[in-house]
Coordinates of C-alpha atoms in Angstrom, one line a residue:
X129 CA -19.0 -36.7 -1.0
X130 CA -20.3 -34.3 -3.2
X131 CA -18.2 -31.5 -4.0
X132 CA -20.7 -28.7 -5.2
X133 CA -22.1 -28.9 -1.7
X134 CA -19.0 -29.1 -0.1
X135 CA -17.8 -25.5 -2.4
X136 CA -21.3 -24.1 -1.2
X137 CA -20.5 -24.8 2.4
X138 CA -17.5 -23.4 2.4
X139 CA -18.9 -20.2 0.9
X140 CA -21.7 -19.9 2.9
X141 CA -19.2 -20.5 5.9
X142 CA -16.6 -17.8 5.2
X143 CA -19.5 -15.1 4.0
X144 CA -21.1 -15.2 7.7
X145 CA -16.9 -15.1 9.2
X146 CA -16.7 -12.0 7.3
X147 CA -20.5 -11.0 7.5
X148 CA -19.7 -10.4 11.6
X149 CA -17.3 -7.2 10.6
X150 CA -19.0 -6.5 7.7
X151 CA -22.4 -6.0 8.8
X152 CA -24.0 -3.4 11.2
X153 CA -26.3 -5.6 13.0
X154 CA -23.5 -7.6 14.0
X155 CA -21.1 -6.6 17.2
X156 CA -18.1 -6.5 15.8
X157 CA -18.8 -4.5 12.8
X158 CA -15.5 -2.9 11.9
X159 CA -17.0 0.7 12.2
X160 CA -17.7 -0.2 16.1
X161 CA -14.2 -1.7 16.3
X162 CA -12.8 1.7 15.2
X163 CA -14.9 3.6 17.2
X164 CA -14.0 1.8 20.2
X165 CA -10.2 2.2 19.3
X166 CA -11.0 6.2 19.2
X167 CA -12.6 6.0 22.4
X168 CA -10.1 3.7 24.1
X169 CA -7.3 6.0 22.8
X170 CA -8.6 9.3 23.9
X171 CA -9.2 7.5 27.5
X172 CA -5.5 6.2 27.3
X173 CA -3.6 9.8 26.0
X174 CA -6.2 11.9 28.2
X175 CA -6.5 10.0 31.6
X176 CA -3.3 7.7 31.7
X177 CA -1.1 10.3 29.9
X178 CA 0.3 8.0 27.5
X179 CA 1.4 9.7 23.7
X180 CA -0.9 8.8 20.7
X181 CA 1.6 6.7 19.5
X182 CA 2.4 4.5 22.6
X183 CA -1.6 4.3 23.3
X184 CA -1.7 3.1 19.4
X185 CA 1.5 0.4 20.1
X186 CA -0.5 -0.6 23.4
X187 CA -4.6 -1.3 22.1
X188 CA -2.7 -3.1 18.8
X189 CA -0.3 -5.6 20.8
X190 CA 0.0 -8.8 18.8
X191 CA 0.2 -9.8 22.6
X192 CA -3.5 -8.7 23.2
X193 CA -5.0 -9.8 20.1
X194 CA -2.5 -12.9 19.1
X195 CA -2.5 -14.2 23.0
X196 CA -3.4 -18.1 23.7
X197 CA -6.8 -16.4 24.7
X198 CA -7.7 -14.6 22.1
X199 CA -6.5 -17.1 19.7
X200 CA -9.3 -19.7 21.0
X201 CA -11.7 -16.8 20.6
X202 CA -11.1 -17.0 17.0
X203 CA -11.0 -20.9 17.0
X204 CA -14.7 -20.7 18.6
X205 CA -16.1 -17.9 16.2
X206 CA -14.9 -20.3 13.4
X207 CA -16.3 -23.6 14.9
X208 CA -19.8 -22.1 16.0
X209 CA -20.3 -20.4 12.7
X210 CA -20.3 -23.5 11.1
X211 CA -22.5 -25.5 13.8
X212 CA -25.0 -22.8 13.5
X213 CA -24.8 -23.3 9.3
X214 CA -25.3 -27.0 10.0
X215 CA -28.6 -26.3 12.5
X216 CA -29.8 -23.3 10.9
X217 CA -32.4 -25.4 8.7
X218 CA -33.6 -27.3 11.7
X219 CA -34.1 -24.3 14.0
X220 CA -37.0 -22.1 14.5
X221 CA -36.6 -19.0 12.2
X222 CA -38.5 -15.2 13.3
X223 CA -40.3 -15.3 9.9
X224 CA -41.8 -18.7 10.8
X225 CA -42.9 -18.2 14.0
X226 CA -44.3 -14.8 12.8
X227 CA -46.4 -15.9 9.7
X228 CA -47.6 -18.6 11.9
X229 CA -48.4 -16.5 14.9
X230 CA -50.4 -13.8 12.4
X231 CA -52.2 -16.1 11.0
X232 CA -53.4 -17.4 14.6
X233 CA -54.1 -13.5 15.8
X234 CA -56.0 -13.0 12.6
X235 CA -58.1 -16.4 12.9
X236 CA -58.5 -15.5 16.9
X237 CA -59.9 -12.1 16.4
X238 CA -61.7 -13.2 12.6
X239 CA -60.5 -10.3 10.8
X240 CA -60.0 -10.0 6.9
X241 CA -55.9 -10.7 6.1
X242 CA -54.7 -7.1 5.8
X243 CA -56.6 -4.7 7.5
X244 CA -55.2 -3.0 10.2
X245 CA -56.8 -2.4 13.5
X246 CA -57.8 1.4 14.4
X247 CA -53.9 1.9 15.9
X248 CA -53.2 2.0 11.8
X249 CA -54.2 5.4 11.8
X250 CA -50.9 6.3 13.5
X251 CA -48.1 7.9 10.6
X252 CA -45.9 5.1 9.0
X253 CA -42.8 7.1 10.8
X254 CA -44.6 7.0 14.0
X255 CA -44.9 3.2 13.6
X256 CA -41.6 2.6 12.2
X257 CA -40.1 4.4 15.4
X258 CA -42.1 2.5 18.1
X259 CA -41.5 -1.1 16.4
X260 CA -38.0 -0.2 15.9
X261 CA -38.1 0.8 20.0
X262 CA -39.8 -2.0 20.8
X263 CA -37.9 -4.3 19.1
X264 CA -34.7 -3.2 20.7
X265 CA -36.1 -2.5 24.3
X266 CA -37.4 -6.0 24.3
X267 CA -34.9 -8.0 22.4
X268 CA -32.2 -6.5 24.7
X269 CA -34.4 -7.4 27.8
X270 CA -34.8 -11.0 26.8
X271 CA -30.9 -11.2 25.9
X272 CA -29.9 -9.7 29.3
X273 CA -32.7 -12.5 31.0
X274 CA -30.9 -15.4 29.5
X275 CA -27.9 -14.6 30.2
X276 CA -28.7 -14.0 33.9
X277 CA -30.1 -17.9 34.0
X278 CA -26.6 -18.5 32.3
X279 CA -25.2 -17.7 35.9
X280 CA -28.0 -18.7 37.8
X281 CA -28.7 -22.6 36.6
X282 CA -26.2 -25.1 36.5
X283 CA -26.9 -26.8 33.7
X284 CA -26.6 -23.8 31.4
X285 CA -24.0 -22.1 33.6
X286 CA -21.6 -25.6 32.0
X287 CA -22.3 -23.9 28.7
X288 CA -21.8 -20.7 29.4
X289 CA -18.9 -20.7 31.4
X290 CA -17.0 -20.8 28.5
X291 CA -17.3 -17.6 27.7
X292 CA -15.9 -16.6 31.5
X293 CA -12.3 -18.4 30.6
X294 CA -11.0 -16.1 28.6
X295 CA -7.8 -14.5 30.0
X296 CA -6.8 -11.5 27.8
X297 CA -9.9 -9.6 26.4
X298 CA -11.0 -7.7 23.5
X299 CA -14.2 -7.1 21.2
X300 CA -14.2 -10.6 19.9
X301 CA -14.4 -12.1 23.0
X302 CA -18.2 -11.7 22.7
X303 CA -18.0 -14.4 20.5
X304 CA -16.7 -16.7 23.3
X305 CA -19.4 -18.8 23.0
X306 CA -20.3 -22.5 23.7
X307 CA -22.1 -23.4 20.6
X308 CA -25.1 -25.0 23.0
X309 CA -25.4 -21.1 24.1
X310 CA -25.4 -20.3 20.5
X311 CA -28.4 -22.3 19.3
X312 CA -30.1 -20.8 22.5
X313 CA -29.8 -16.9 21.9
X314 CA -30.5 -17.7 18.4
X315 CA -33.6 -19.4 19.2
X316 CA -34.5 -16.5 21.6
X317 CA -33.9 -13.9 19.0
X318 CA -36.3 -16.3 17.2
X319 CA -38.6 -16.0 19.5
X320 CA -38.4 -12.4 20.2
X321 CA -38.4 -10.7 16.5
X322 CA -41.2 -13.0 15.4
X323 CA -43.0 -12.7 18.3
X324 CA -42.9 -8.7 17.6
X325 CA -43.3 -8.9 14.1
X326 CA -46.3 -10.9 14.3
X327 CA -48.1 -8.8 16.7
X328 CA -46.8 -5.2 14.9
X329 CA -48.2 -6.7 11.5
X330 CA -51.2 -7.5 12.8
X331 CA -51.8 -3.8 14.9
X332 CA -50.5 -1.9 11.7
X333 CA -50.1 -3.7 8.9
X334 CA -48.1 -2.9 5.5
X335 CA -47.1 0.2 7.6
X336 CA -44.6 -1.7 9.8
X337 CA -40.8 -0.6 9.1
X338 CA -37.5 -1.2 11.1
X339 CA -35.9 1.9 10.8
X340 CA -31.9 0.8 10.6
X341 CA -28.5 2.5 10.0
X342 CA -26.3 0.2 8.0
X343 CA -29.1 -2.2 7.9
X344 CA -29.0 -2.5 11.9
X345 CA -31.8 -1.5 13.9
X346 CA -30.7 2.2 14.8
X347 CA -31.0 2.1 18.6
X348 CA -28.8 -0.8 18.5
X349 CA -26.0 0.9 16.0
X350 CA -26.2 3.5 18.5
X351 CA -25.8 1.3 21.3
X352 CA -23.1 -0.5 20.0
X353 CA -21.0 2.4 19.2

């Protein structure tokens, strides 16, 4: 076995372990975790009573976060980041499906490659705030759909249930995923963002921006906190 690719696996595998809390787009981005932990401890000292300290001991028990459970949350993160390395050249990307699908609007309505359609005369902020709307409305809308068919069909609800075994909670139990389910958000988020870019190119042109917050898209950085 070659051992260059084996080093650049490796690599590749521990930068997107530590790319989920170092990165805003991602849902455990350590500025979220804090903030949760702020919020959580305010509920705890100001509802329940507790001290700062105790509510401190409580949210950072080795017996929450080191439990059996949370233990094979970590074990899945681990395994499904490296499945989705693996795949990741054979799935769909968003910047595939949207060169391809601009290229078929712009052949479909025989306009020069480009131009913008009269909607280009809206300001570049205006643009950058109603793709970056968009995009979050509807990506949200298709995440909350799928994961409503993960209850509602059998044969995706044997995936998903996974996720539903967990038996002590906490932010990384998000990542309790089958890596089946994996492959199939990433190839909706596929089809969502290149769907959207695609169309938002083709309306607007070079004008089209996301506009992000610690390169996440700023409704969701929002949303997240």
């Amino acid at each position: 076995m070659d051992m260059a690719w084996v080093n650049e696996f490796a690599s590749q595998w521990f930068e997107q372990i530590i790319g989920l809390v170092s990165q805003g787009s991602k849902r455990v981005f350590v500025a979220y975790l804090v903030a949760a932990l702020v919020i959580a401890c305010v509920w705890l000292v100001w509802r329940r009573g507790l001290s700062l300290a105790t509510a401190i001991k409580l949210l950072l028990s080795p017996r929450l976060w080191w439990s059996r459970s949370s233990r094979a949350d970590y074990q899945l993160l681990v395994v499904n980041q490296a499945v989705m390395l693996v795949l990741r050249p054979l799935i769909l990307s968003k910047l595939t499906l949207a060169t391809v699908l601009f290229y078929g609007l712009n052949d479909l309505f025989i306009r020069p490659l480009g131009s913008s359609s009269s909607l280009g005369d809206l300001s570049a902020s205006t643009i950058a705030v109603l793709f970056t709307l968009t995009l979050f409305v509807v990506d949200d809308a298709s995440r909350y759909y799928l994961h409503r068919l993960m209850h509602r069909w059998p044969v995706l609800w044997a995936f998903h249930r996974v996720h539903h075994t967990a038996q002590t909670l906490t932010p990384f139990t998000v990542l309790r995923t089958h890596p089946v389910e994996g492959v199939l958000f990433g190839l909706r988020s596929a089809l969502v963002q290149g769907t959207l870019i695609a169309i938002f190119v083709f309306l607007f042109a070079d004008k089209v921006s996301l506009v992000t917050v610690l390169g996440a898209n700023v409704f969701t950085a929002i949303f997240n906190v």
